[in-house]
PDB file of C-alpha atoms in Angstrom:
ATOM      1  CA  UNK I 980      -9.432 -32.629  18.145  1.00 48.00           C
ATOM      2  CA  UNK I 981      -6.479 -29.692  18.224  1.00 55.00           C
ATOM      3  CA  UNK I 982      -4.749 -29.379  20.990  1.00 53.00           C
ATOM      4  CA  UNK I 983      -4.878 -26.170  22.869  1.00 56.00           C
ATOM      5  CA  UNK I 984      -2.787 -24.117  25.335  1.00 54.00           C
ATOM      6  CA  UNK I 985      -4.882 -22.827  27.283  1.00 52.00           C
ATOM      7  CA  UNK I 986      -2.730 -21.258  29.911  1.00 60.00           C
ATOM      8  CA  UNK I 987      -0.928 -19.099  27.141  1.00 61.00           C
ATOM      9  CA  UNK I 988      -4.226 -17.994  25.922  1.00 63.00           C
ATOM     10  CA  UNK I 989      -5.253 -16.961  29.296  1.00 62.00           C
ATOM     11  CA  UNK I 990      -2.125 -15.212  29.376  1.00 61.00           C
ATOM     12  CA  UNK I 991      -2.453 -13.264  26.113  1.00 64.00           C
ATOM     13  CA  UNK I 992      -6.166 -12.459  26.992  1.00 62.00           C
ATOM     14  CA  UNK I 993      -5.706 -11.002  30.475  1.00 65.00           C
ATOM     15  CA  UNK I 994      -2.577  -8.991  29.603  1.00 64.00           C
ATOM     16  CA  UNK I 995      -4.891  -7.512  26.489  1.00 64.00           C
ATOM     17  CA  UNK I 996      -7.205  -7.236  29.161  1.00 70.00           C
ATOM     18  CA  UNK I 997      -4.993  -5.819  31.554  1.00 69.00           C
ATOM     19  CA  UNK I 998      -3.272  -3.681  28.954  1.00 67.00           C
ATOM     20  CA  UNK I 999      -6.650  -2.419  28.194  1.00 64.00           C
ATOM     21  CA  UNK I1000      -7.733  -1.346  31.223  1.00 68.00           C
ATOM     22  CA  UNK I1001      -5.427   0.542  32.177  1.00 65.00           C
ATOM     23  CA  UNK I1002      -5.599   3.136  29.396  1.00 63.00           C
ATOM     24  CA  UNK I1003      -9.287   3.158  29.998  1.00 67.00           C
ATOM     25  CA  UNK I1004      -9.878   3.489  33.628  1.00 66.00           C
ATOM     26  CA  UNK I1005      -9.065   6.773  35.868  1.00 63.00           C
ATOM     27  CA  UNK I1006      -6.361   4.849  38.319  1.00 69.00           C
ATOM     28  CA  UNK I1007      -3.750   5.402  37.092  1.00 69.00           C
ATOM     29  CA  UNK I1008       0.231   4.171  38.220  1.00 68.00           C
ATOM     30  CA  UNK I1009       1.725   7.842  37.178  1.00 71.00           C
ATOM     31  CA  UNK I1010      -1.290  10.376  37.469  1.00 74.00           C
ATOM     32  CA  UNK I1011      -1.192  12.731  34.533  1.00 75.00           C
ATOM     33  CA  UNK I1012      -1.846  15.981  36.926  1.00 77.00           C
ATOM     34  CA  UNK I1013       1.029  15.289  39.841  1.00 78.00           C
ATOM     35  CA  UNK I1014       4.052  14.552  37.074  1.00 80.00           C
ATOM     36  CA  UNK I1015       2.669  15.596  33.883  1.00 81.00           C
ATOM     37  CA  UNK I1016       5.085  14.130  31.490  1.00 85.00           C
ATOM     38  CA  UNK I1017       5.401  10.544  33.314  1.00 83.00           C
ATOM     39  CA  UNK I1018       1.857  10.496  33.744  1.00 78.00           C
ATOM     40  CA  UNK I1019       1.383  10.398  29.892  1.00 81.00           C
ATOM     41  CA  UNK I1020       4.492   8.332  29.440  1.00 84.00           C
ATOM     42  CA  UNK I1021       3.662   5.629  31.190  1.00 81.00           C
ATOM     43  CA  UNK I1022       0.409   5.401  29.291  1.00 80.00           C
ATOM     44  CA  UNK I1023       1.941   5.227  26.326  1.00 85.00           C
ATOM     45  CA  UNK I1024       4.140   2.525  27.623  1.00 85.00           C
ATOM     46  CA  UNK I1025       1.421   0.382  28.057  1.00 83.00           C
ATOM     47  CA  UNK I1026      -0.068   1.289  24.700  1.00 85.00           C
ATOM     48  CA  UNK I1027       3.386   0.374  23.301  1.00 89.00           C
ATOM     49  CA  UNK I1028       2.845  -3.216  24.600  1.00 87.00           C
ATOM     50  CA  UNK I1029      -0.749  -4.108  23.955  1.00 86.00           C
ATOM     51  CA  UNK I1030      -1.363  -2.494  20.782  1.00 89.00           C
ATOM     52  CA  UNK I1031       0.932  -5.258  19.050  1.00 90.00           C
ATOM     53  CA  UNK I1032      -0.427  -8.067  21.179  1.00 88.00           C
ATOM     54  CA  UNK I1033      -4.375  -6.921  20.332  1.00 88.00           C
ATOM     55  CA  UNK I1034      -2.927  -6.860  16.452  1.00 91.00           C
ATOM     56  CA  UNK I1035      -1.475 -10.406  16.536  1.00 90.00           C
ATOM     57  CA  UNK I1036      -4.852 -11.692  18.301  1.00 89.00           C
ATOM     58  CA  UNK I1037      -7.199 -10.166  15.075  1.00 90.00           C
ATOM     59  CA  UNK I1038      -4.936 -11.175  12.803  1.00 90.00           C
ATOM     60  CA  UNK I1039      -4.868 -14.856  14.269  1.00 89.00           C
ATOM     61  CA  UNK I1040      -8.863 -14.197  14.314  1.00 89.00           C
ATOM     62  CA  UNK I1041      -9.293 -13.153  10.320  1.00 89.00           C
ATOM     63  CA  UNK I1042      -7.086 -16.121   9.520  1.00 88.00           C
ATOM     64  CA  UNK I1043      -9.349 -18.697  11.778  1.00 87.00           C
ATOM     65  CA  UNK I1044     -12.555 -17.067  10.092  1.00 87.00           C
ATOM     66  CA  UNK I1045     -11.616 -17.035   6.465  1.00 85.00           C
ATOM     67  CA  UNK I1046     -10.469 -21.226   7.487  1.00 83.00           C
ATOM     68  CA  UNK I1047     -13.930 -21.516   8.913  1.00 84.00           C
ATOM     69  CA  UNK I1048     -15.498 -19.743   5.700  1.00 84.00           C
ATOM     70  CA  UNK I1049     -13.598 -21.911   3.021  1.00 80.00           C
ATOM     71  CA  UNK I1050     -13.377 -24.904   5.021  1.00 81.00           C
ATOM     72  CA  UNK I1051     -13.857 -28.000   2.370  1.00 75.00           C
ATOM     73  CA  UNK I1052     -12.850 -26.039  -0.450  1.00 73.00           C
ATOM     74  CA  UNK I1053      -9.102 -26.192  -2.021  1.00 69.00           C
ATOM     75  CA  UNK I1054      -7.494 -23.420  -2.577  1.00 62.00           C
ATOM     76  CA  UNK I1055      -4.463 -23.332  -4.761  1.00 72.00           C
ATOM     77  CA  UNK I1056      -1.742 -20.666  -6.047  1.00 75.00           C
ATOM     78  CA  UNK I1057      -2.288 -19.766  -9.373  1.00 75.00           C
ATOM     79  CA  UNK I1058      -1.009 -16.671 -11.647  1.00 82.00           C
ATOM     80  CA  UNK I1059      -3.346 -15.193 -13.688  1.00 78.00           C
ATOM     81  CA  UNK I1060      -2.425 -14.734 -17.508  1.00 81.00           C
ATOM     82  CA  UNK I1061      -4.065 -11.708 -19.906  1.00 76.00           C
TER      83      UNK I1061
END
């Protein structure tokens, strides 16, 4: 069997999570209509930090499905010749 972290993939899910709701959800840290410019700033802050941690989680997801997919089969490099 492979071994798993599983604390560092709770991590990386509930800061996703985390990272996720706050865009989403009407509390917000810097309100958008008492300091307009912060307010939008530090949304994009957080946007700044999760977006690349939600694109390294699909990207580690396609890779996983395409193993499941050709699992059994051997796959090889090759260059094709015309």
């Amino acid at each position: 069997m492979e071994k798993r972290h599983l604390p560092n993939e709770i991590h990386r899910h509930y800061s996703s999570s985390a990272g996720n709701s706050v865009c989403h959800l009407p509390i917000d840290l810097l309100p958008e209509f008492a300091i307009p410019v912060l307010g939008v700033m530090d949304d994009l802050a957080v946007l700044s930090l999760t977006i690349p941690k939600l694109i390294k989680e699909v990207d580690k997801f396609l890779l996983w499905e395409a193993e499941q997919k050709y699992k059994g089969t051997q796959v090889i490099d090759a260059e094709i010749i015309k």
